[in-house]
Amino acid sequence: MSIHADHPFATPRDRRDAARRFRGRLVQPVTLWASGAGPGRVGLTVSSVLIGLGEPPVVVGLVDPDSDFALGLTDTLTVAILTPADRLLAEAFAGVAPAPGGPFRLAAFTDTDWGPVPAASGSWLGARVLDRRDLGWSTEVVATIEHVELRDAAPLAHVRGGYLTP
């Protein structure tokens, strides 16, 4: 057996993993994207988020194309900035923590014209979907921001597989 300077069985997927590890070193917001109403509600924790300023402003997110959110997305959505108190909610909507009965049962939600929002949410926006397209191994969702609510609350951030708080 010999020792190699690089992985002897490297595949193209390893390049994706390196890019994923690079992305993991960027501090990213933890947001909850949600859409629908009643039993048709869907949601997903999303950290790949951009806000494009302009008239009108837009929100852009990269979501898992196989997620319940991507498959059940309606023409409107909400984006809530999660706080340190929302860690369990973030993990449940990401599919990495148990949520008996579904993640919407873990907290109170308020129905809005754009979709459900955690009732305790500090800051959130309501948006109308403009476009969806495949981008890499994700689905890019672009939506026009129609409503914004802001409250002072420390945001939950994610870096290198863990959470940070300011």
Short mmCIF file of N, CA and C in Angstrom, two decimals:
data_model
loop_
_atom_site.label_atom_id
_atom_site.label_comp_id
_atom_site.label_asym_id
_atom_site.label_seq_id
_atom_site.Cartn_x
_atom_site.Cartn_y
_atom_site.Cartn_z
N MET A 1 0.84 -1.17 0.00
CA MET A 1 0.00 0.00 0.00
C MET A 1 0.89 1.24 0.00
N SER A 2 0.52 2.23 -0.81
CA SER A 2 1.29 3.47 -0.85
C SER A 2 0.42 4.65 -0.45
N ILE A 3 1.04 5.75 -0.09
CA ILE A 3 0.34 6.96 0.31
C ILE A 3 0.34 7.90 -0.88
N HIS A 4 -0.84 8.42 -1.24
CA HIS A 4 -0.99 9.32 -2.38
C HIS A 4 -1.11 10.76 -1.91
N ALA A 5 -0.63 11.69 -2.72
CA ALA A 5 -0.74 13.12 -2.41
C ALA A 5 -2.19 13.59 -2.53
N ASP A 6 -2.95 12.98 -3.42
CA ASP A 6 -4.36 13.33 -3.56
C ASP A 6 -5.18 12.05 -3.54
N HIS A 7 -6.49 12.21 -3.51
CA HIS A 7 -7.40 11.08 -3.39
C HIS A 7 -7.27 10.17 -4.62
N PRO A 8 -6.92 8.88 -4.45
CA PRO A 8 -6.70 8.01 -5.60
C PRO A 8 -7.97 7.66 -6.36
N PHE A 9 -9.13 7.86 -5.74
CA PHE A 9 -10.39 7.49 -6.40
C PHE A 9 -11.30 8.72 -6.55
N ALA A 10 -10.72 9.90 -6.72
CA ALA A 10 -11.50 11.13 -6.82
C ALA A 10 -12.45 11.08 -8.01
N THR A 11 -13.63 11.63 -7.82
CA THR A 11 -14.66 11.67 -8.86
C THR A 11 -15.11 13.12 -9.03
N PRO A 12 -15.89 13.41 -10.07
CA PRO A 12 -16.43 14.78 -10.22
C PRO A 12 -17.24 15.22 -9.01
N ARG A 13 -17.88 14.28 -8.31
CA ARG A 13 -18.66 14.63 -7.12
C ARG A 13 -17.76 15.25 -6.05
N ASP A 14 -16.50 14.83 -5.98
CA ASP A 14 -15.58 15.39 -5.00
C ASP A 14 -15.39 16.89 -5.21
N ARG A 15 -15.47 17.35 -6.48
CA ARG A 15 -15.37 18.79 -6.75
C ARG A 15 -16.58 19.50 -6.15
N ARG A 16 -17.75 18.89 -6.24
CA ARG A 16 -18.95 19.47 -5.64
C ARG A 16 -18.80 19.54 -4.13
N ASP A 17 -18.26 18.50 -3.54
CA ASP A 17 -18.07 18.50 -2.10
C ASP A 17 -17.10 19.60 -1.68
N ALA A 18 -16.06 19.85 -2.48
CA ALA A 18 -15.13 20.94 -2.17
C ALA A 18 -15.85 22.28 -2.25
N ALA A 19 -16.69 22.46 -3.26
CA ALA A 19 -17.46 23.70 -3.38
C ALA A 19 -18.42 23.84 -2.20
N ARG A 20 -19.01 22.73 -1.80
CA ARG A 20 -19.92 22.76 -0.65
C ARG A 20 -19.16 23.14 0.62
N ARG A 21 -17.95 22.61 0.78
CA ARG A 21 -17.15 22.94 1.95
C ARG A 21 -16.75 24.42 1.92
N PHE A 22 -16.45 24.95 0.72
CA PHE A 22 -16.14 26.38 0.58
C PHE A 22 -17.35 27.21 0.99
N ARG A 23 -18.54 26.84 0.48
CA ARG A 23 -19.77 27.56 0.84
C ARG A 23 -20.00 27.50 2.35
N GLY A 24 -19.66 26.37 2.96
CA GLY A 24 -19.84 26.22 4.40
C GLY A 24 -19.00 27.16 5.23
N ARG A 25 -17.96 27.71 4.64
CA ARG A 25 -17.10 28.65 5.36
C ARG A 25 -17.62 30.09 5.27
N LEU A 26 -18.66 30.30 4.49
CA LEU A 26 -19.29 31.62 4.39
C LEU A 26 -20.40 31.71 5.42
N VAL A 27 -20.43 32.76 6.19
CA VAL A 27 -21.51 32.94 7.15
C VAL A 27 -22.78 33.25 6.36
N GLN A 28 -23.82 32.47 6.63
CA GLN A 28 -25.06 32.62 5.87
C GLN A 28 -26.25 32.77 6.82
N PRO A 29 -27.27 33.53 6.41
CA PRO A 29 -28.46 33.66 7.24
C PRO A 29 -29.25 32.36 7.23
N VAL A 30 -29.97 32.12 8.30
CA VAL A 30 -30.88 30.97 8.34
C VAL A 30 -32.28 31.53 8.18
N THR A 31 -32.92 31.20 7.05
CA THR A 31 -34.26 31.69 6.77
C THR A 31 -35.20 30.52 6.56
N LEU A 32 -36.47 30.78 6.78
CA LEU A 32 -37.50 29.79 6.52
C LEU A 32 -38.34 30.30 5.35
N TRP A 33 -38.33 29.55 4.25
CA TRP A 33 -39.16 29.86 3.10
C TRP A 33 -40.41 29.00 3.21
N ALA A 34 -41.58 29.62 3.05
CA ALA A 34 -42.83 28.87 3.18
C ALA A 34 -43.82 29.35 2.13
N SER A 35 -44.75 28.44 1.78
CA SER A 35 -45.74 28.75 0.75
C SER A 35 -46.98 27.91 1.02
N GLY A 36 -48.11 28.33 0.46
CA GLY A 36 -49.33 27.55 0.57
C GLY A 36 -50.15 27.91 1.79
N ALA A 37 -51.24 27.16 1.96
CA ALA A 37 -52.15 27.39 3.08
C ALA A 37 -52.74 26.06 3.54
N GLY A 38 -53.18 26.03 4.78
CA GLY A 38 -53.82 24.83 5.33
C GLY A 38 -52.94 23.61 5.21
N PRO A 39 -53.55 22.48 4.83
CA PRO A 39 -52.76 21.24 4.72
C PRO A 39 -51.78 21.26 3.54
N GLY A 40 -51.89 22.25 2.66
CA GLY A 40 -50.99 22.36 1.52
C GLY A 40 -49.76 23.21 1.80
N ARG A 41 -49.55 23.58 3.08
CA ARG A 41 -48.39 24.40 3.41
C ARG A 41 -47.10 23.59 3.22
N VAL A 42 -46.08 24.27 2.71
CA VAL A 42 -44.76 23.67 2.55
C VAL A 42 -43.73 24.67 3.03
N GLY A 43 -42.60 24.17 3.51
CA GLY A 43 -41.56 25.05 3.98
C GLY A 43 -40.19 24.40 3.89
N LEU A 44 -39.16 25.23 3.90
CA LEU A 44 -37.79 24.75 3.80
C LEU A 44 -36.84 25.77 4.41
N THR A 45 -35.86 25.29 5.19
CA THR A 45 -34.80 26.15 5.68
C THR A 45 -33.86 26.44 4.51
N VAL A 46 -33.60 27.73 4.25
CA VAL A 46 -32.77 28.13 3.11
C VAL A 46 -31.71 29.12 3.60
N SER A 47 -30.45 28.84 3.26
CA SER A 47 -29.37 29.77 3.61
C SER A 47 -28.79 30.47 2.38
N SER A 48 -29.05 29.96 1.21
CA SER A 48 -28.55 30.58 -0.02
C SER A 48 -29.57 31.61 -0.49
N VAL A 49 -29.46 32.83 0.06
CA VAL A 49 -30.45 33.88 -0.16
C VAL A 49 -29.76 35.18 -0.56
N LEU A 50 -30.35 35.89 -1.52
CA LEU A 50 -29.90 37.22 -1.92
C LEU A 50 -31.10 38.15 -2.00
N ILE A 51 -30.90 39.40 -1.68
CA ILE A 51 -31.92 40.42 -1.88
C ILE A 51 -31.38 41.36 -2.94
N GLY A 52 -32.11 41.51 -4.04
CA GLY A 52 -31.74 42.43 -5.10
C GLY A 52 -32.56 43.70 -4.98
N LEU A 53 -31.87 44.82 -4.74
CA LEU A 53 -32.58 46.09 -4.61
C LEU A 53 -32.96 46.62 -5.97
N GLY A 54 -34.01 47.39 -6.02
CA GLY A 54 -34.49 47.98 -7.27
C GLY A 54 -35.97 48.24 -7.15
N GLU A 55 -36.58 48.56 -8.26
CA GLU A 55 -38.03 48.79 -8.31
C GLU A 55 -38.65 47.80 -9.27
N PRO A 56 -39.20 46.73 -8.81
CA PRO A 56 -39.35 46.34 -7.42
C PRO A 56 -38.14 45.54 -6.93
N PRO A 57 -37.95 45.46 -5.60
CA PRO A 57 -36.88 44.61 -5.08
C PRO A 57 -37.25 43.13 -5.26
N VAL A 58 -36.24 42.28 -5.30
CA VAL A 58 -36.48 40.85 -5.46
C VAL A 58 -35.71 40.06 -4.40
N VAL A 59 -36.20 38.87 -4.14
CA VAL A 59 -35.50 37.91 -3.30
C VAL A 59 -35.16 36.71 -4.17
N VAL A 60 -33.95 36.19 -4.02
CA VAL A 60 -33.48 35.05 -4.80
C VAL A 60 -33.02 33.99 -3.81
N GLY A 61 -33.45 32.76 -4.04
CA GLY A 61 -33.02 31.67 -3.17
C GLY A 61 -32.71 30.43 -3.98
N LEU A 62 -31.76 29.64 -3.50
CA LEU A 62 -31.45 28.35 -4.10
C LEU A 62 -32.03 27.28 -3.19
N VAL A 63 -32.94 26.49 -3.74
CA VAL A 63 -33.63 25.47 -2.95
C VAL A 63 -33.42 24.08 -3.55
N ASP A 64 -33.58 23.08 -2.73
CA ASP A 64 -33.48 21.69 -3.16
C ASP A 64 -34.66 21.39 -4.10
N PRO A 65 -34.40 20.98 -5.33
CA PRO A 65 -35.49 20.74 -6.28
C PRO A 65 -36.39 19.57 -5.89
N ASP A 66 -35.91 18.68 -5.03
CA ASP A 66 -36.72 17.54 -4.60
C ASP A 66 -37.42 17.79 -3.28
N SER A 67 -37.28 18.98 -2.71
CA SER A 67 -37.90 19.28 -1.41
C SER A 67 -39.41 19.46 -1.57
N ASP A 68 -40.12 19.25 -0.47
CA ASP A 68 -41.56 19.51 -0.47
C ASP A 68 -41.84 20.96 -0.85
N PHE A 69 -40.95 21.86 -0.41
CA PHE A 69 -41.14 23.28 -0.73
C PHE A 69 -41.11 23.51 -2.24
N ALA A 70 -40.08 23.01 -2.90
CA ALA A 70 -39.95 23.22 -4.36
C ALA A 70 -41.11 22.57 -5.10
N LEU A 71 -41.51 21.40 -4.65
CA LEU A 71 -42.59 20.67 -5.34
C LEU A 71 -43.97 21.27 -5.07
N GLY A 72 -44.14 21.92 -3.90
CA GLY A 72 -45.45 22.46 -3.55
C GLY A 72 -45.54 23.97 -3.62
N LEU A 73 -44.50 24.63 -4.12
CA LEU A 73 -44.46 26.09 -4.19
C LEU A 73 -45.62 26.62 -5.02
N THR A 74 -46.34 27.60 -4.45
CA THR A 74 -47.42 28.27 -5.17
C THR A 74 -46.86 29.54 -5.82
N ASP A 75 -47.73 30.47 -6.19
CA ASP A 75 -47.23 31.69 -6.83
C ASP A 75 -46.79 32.76 -5.83
N THR A 76 -46.94 32.49 -4.53
CA THR A 76 -46.46 33.41 -3.50
C THR A 76 -45.68 32.64 -2.44
N LEU A 77 -44.84 33.38 -1.69
CA LEU A 77 -44.05 32.74 -0.64
C LEU A 77 -43.70 33.76 0.42
N THR A 78 -43.28 33.25 1.57
CA THR A 78 -42.76 34.09 2.64
C THR A 78 -41.32 33.68 2.93
N VAL A 79 -40.55 34.64 3.39
CA VAL A 79 -39.18 34.37 3.83
C VAL A 79 -39.04 35.01 5.20
N ALA A 80 -38.84 34.18 6.24
CA ALA A 80 -38.68 34.67 7.60
C ALA A 80 -37.23 34.47 8.03
N ILE A 81 -36.66 35.49 8.65
CA ILE A 81 -35.31 35.38 9.21
C ILE A 81 -35.46 34.71 10.58
N LEU A 82 -34.81 33.55 10.74
CA LEU A 82 -34.93 32.83 12.00
C LEU A 82 -33.97 33.39 13.04
N THR A 83 -34.29 33.16 14.31
CA THR A 83 -33.50 33.65 15.43
C THR A 83 -32.92 32.46 16.20
N PRO A 84 -32.03 32.70 17.14
CA PRO A 84 -31.48 31.59 17.92
C PRO A 84 -32.56 30.73 18.59
N ALA A 85 -33.69 31.32 18.94
CA ALA A 85 -34.78 30.55 19.56
C ALA A 85 -35.43 29.59 18.55
N ASP A 86 -35.16 29.76 17.27
CA ASP A 86 -35.77 28.95 16.21
C ASP A 86 -34.89 27.79 15.74
N ARG A 87 -33.87 27.42 16.48
CA ARG A 87 -32.94 26.37 16.03
C ARG A 87 -33.66 25.06 15.71
N LEU A 88 -34.54 24.61 16.58
CA LEU A 88 -35.24 23.36 16.33
C LEU A 88 -36.11 23.47 15.08
N LEU A 89 -36.76 24.61 14.91
CA LEU A 89 -37.58 24.84 13.73
C LEU A 89 -36.72 24.79 12.47
N ALA A 90 -35.55 25.41 12.51
CA ALA A 90 -34.63 25.41 11.37
C ALA A 90 -34.23 23.99 11.01
N GLU A 91 -33.89 23.20 12.01
CA GLU A 91 -33.46 21.83 11.75
C GLU A 91 -34.61 20.95 11.28
N ALA A 92 -35.80 21.16 11.81
CA ALA A 92 -36.96 20.37 11.38
C ALA A 92 -37.30 20.66 9.92
N PHE A 93 -37.30 21.94 9.53
CA PHE A 93 -37.62 22.27 8.14
C PHE A 93 -36.49 21.88 7.19
N ALA A 94 -35.28 21.72 7.73
CA ALA A 94 -34.16 21.24 6.91
C ALA A 94 -34.20 19.72 6.78
N GLY A 95 -35.05 19.07 7.57
CA GLY A 95 -35.18 17.63 7.50
C GLY A 95 -34.13 16.88 8.31
N VAL A 96 -33.45 17.56 9.24
CA VAL A 96 -32.42 16.89 10.03
C VAL A 96 -32.82 16.70 11.50
N ALA A 97 -34.02 17.14 11.89
CA ALA A 97 -34.52 16.92 13.25
C ALA A 97 -35.93 16.36 13.14
N PRO A 98 -36.30 15.52 14.09
CA PRO A 98 -37.65 14.94 14.04
C PRO A 98 -38.72 16.01 14.25
N ALA A 99 -39.84 15.82 13.56
CA ALA A 99 -40.98 16.73 13.69
C ALA A 99 -42.26 15.91 13.60
N PRO A 100 -42.64 15.23 14.70
CA PRO A 100 -43.86 14.41 14.66
C PRO A 100 -45.06 15.23 14.19
N GLY A 101 -45.74 14.76 13.18
CA GLY A 101 -46.88 15.48 12.61
C GLY A 101 -46.49 16.55 11.62
N GLY A 102 -45.19 16.75 11.40
CA GLY A 102 -44.72 17.75 10.44
C GLY A 102 -44.17 18.99 11.14
N PRO A 103 -43.26 19.69 10.49
CA PRO A 103 -42.60 20.84 11.13
C PRO A 103 -43.53 22.01 11.44
N PHE A 104 -44.65 22.12 10.76
CA PHE A 104 -45.57 23.23 11.05
C PHE A 104 -46.23 23.07 12.41
N ARG A 105 -46.11 21.90 13.03
CA ARG A 105 -46.68 21.68 14.37
C ARG A 105 -45.72 22.09 15.48
N LEU A 106 -44.49 22.45 15.14
CA LEU A 106 -43.50 22.79 16.15
C LEU A 106 -43.61 24.23 16.66
N ALA A 107 -44.37 25.06 15.98
CA ALA A 107 -44.52 26.46 16.37
C ALA A 107 -45.86 26.97 15.86
N ALA A 108 -46.29 28.08 16.41
CA ALA A 108 -47.50 28.74 15.91
C ALA A 108 -47.14 29.49 14.64
N PHE A 109 -48.02 29.43 13.65
CA PHE A 109 -47.82 30.12 12.38
C PHE A 109 -49.01 31.04 12.12
N THR A 110 -48.71 32.17 11.51
CA THR A 110 -49.74 33.13 11.10
C THR A 110 -49.87 33.03 9.59
N ASP A 111 -51.11 32.89 9.10
CA ASP A 111 -51.34 32.87 7.66
C ASP A 111 -51.37 34.31 7.15
N THR A 112 -50.64 34.55 6.07
CA THR A 112 -50.61 35.88 5.45
C THR A 112 -51.07 35.74 4.00
N ASP A 113 -51.15 36.84 3.30
CA ASP A 113 -51.52 36.81 1.87
C ASP A 113 -50.48 36.09 1.03
N TRP A 114 -49.27 35.90 1.55
CA TRP A 114 -48.19 35.28 0.79
C TRP A 114 -47.86 33.86 1.25
N GLY A 115 -48.35 33.48 2.41
CA GLY A 115 -48.07 32.15 2.95
C GLY A 115 -47.89 32.21 4.46
N PRO A 116 -47.56 31.09 5.08
CA PRO A 116 -47.42 31.05 6.54
C PRO A 116 -46.10 31.66 7.02
N VAL A 117 -46.17 32.29 8.20
CA VAL A 117 -45.01 32.90 8.84
C VAL A 117 -45.02 32.48 10.30
N PRO A 118 -43.87 32.10 10.87
CA PRO A 118 -43.85 31.81 12.30
C PRO A 118 -44.39 33.01 13.08
N ALA A 119 -45.33 32.77 13.99
CA ALA A 119 -45.98 33.86 14.72
C ALA A 119 -44.97 34.70 15.50
N ALA A 120 -43.89 34.08 15.97
CA ALA A 120 -42.88 34.80 16.74
C ALA A 120 -41.79 35.41 15.86
N SER A 121 -41.98 35.38 14.55
CA SER A 121 -40.93 35.83 13.63
C SER A 121 -40.60 37.30 13.84
N GLY A 122 -39.31 37.59 13.87
CA GLY A 122 -38.86 38.97 14.02
C GLY A 122 -38.99 39.75 12.74
N SER A 123 -38.48 39.21 11.65
CA SER A 123 -38.51 39.90 10.37
C SER A 123 -38.88 38.91 9.28
N TRP A 124 -39.75 39.35 8.37
CA TRP A 124 -40.16 38.47 7.28
C TRP A 124 -40.60 39.31 6.09
N LEU A 125 -40.65 38.65 4.94
CA LEU A 125 -41.15 39.32 3.74
C LEU A 125 -42.14 38.40 3.01
N GLY A 126 -43.02 39.04 2.26
CA GLY A 126 -43.96 38.34 1.40
C GLY A 126 -43.61 38.66 -0.04
N ALA A 127 -43.63 37.64 -0.90
CA ALA A 127 -43.17 37.85 -2.28
C ALA A 127 -44.00 37.04 -3.27
N ARG A 128 -43.98 37.49 -4.52
CA ARG A 128 -44.68 36.81 -5.62
C ARG A 128 -43.62 36.22 -6.56
N VAL A 129 -43.76 34.93 -6.84
CA VAL A 129 -42.77 34.21 -7.64
C VAL A 129 -42.76 34.74 -9.07
N LEU A 130 -41.56 35.09 -9.55
CA LEU A 130 -41.36 35.55 -10.92
C LEU A 130 -40.86 34.42 -11.82
N ASP A 131 -39.91 33.64 -11.27
CA ASP A 131 -39.23 32.66 -12.11
C ASP A 131 -38.65 31.55 -11.26
N ARG A 132 -38.57 30.37 -11.86
CA ARG A 132 -37.88 29.23 -11.28
C ARG A 132 -37.07 28.60 -12.40
N ARG A 133 -35.82 28.22 -12.08
CA ARG A 133 -35.01 27.54 -13.09
C ARG A 133 -33.97 26.68 -12.38
N ASP A 134 -33.52 25.66 -13.09
CA ASP A 134 -32.45 24.82 -12.57
C ASP A 134 -31.16 25.61 -12.60
N LEU A 135 -30.41 25.53 -11.52
CA LEU A 135 -29.12 26.21 -11.42
C LEU A 135 -28.21 25.29 -10.63
N GLY A 136 -27.26 24.66 -11.30
CA GLY A 136 -26.44 23.65 -10.64
C GLY A 136 -27.34 22.51 -10.20
N TRP A 137 -27.18 22.08 -8.96
CA TRP A 137 -28.03 21.01 -8.43
C TRP A 137 -29.17 21.58 -7.60
N SER A 138 -29.46 22.86 -7.80
CA SER A 138 -30.51 23.55 -7.06
C SER A 138 -31.55 24.10 -8.03
N THR A 139 -32.64 24.58 -7.45
CA THR A 139 -33.63 25.35 -8.19
C THR A 139 -33.53 26.78 -7.71
N GLU A 140 -33.29 27.69 -8.63
CA GLU A 140 -33.26 29.11 -8.29
C GLU A 140 -34.69 29.63 -8.32
N VAL A 141 -35.12 30.24 -7.22
CA VAL A 141 -36.44 30.85 -7.13
C VAL A 141 -36.23 32.36 -7.02
N VAL A 142 -36.85 33.10 -7.94
CA VAL A 142 -36.77 34.57 -7.93
C VAL A 142 -38.19 35.09 -7.71
N ALA A 143 -38.34 35.99 -6.75
CA ALA A 143 -39.67 36.51 -6.42
C ALA A 143 -39.60 38.01 -6.16
N THR A 144 -40.65 38.71 -6.55
CA THR A 144 -40.78 40.15 -6.30
C THR A 144 -41.24 40.36 -4.86
N ILE A 145 -40.52 41.18 -4.13
CA ILE A 145 -40.89 41.47 -2.74
C ILE A 145 -42.05 42.46 -2.74
N GLU A 146 -43.16 42.05 -2.10
CA GLU A 146 -44.36 42.90 -2.03
C GLU A 146 -44.61 43.45 -0.64
N HIS A 147 -44.04 42.80 0.38
CA HIS A 147 -44.32 43.20 1.77
C HIS A 147 -43.09 42.89 2.62
N VAL A 148 -42.75 43.79 3.53
CA VAL A 148 -41.63 43.56 4.45
C VAL A 148 -42.04 43.98 5.85
N GLU A 149 -41.75 43.13 6.83
CA GLU A 149 -41.92 43.47 8.24
C GLU A 149 -40.57 43.31 8.91
N LEU A 150 -40.16 44.34 9.64
CA LEU A 150 -38.86 44.32 10.31
C LEU A 150 -39.05 44.52 11.80
N ARG A 151 -38.37 43.69 12.57
CA ARG A 151 -38.31 43.85 14.03
C ARG A 151 -36.88 43.57 14.44
N ASP A 152 -36.45 44.22 15.48
CA ASP A 152 -35.09 43.96 15.97
C ASP A 152 -35.06 42.61 16.66
N ALA A 153 -34.25 41.73 16.14
CA ALA A 153 -34.04 40.41 16.73
C ALA A 153 -32.71 39.89 16.19
N ALA A 154 -31.95 39.25 17.05
CA ALA A 154 -30.68 38.68 16.60
C ALA A 154 -30.95 37.56 15.62
N PRO A 155 -30.30 37.58 14.46
CA PRO A 155 -30.53 36.52 13.47
C PRO A 155 -29.73 35.27 13.80
N LEU A 156 -30.23 34.16 13.35
CA LEU A 156 -29.50 32.90 13.43
C LEU A 156 -28.66 32.78 12.17
N ALA A 157 -27.39 32.46 12.33
CA ALA A 157 -26.49 32.32 11.18
C ALA A 157 -25.88 30.93 11.20
N HIS A 158 -25.45 30.47 10.03
CA HIS A 158 -24.90 29.13 9.87
C HIS A 158 -23.52 29.23 9.23
N VAL A 159 -22.56 28.54 9.82
CA VAL A 159 -21.22 28.47 9.24
C VAL A 159 -20.57 27.15 9.66
N ARG A 160 -19.95 26.48 8.70
CA ARG A 160 -19.22 25.23 8.93
C ARG A 160 -20.03 24.20 9.71
N GLY A 161 -21.31 24.07 9.34
CA GLY A 161 -22.15 23.04 9.93
C GLY A 161 -22.72 23.36 11.29
N GLY A 162 -22.52 24.59 11.77
CA GLY A 162 -23.06 24.96 13.08
C GLY A 162 -23.70 26.33 13.03
N TYR A 163 -24.35 26.69 14.14
CA TYR A 163 -25.03 27.96 14.22
C TYR A 163 -24.19 28.99 14.97
N LEU A 164 -24.30 30.24 14.54
CA LEU A 164 -23.66 31.37 15.21
C LEU A 164 -24.74 32.36 15.58
N THR A 165 -24.52 33.10 16.64
CA THR A 165 -25.40 34.22 16.97
C THR A 165 -24.52 35.43 17.20
N PRO A 166 -25.01 36.61 16.85
CA PRO A 166 -24.19 37.81 17.01
C PRO A 166 -23.97 38.14 18.47
#
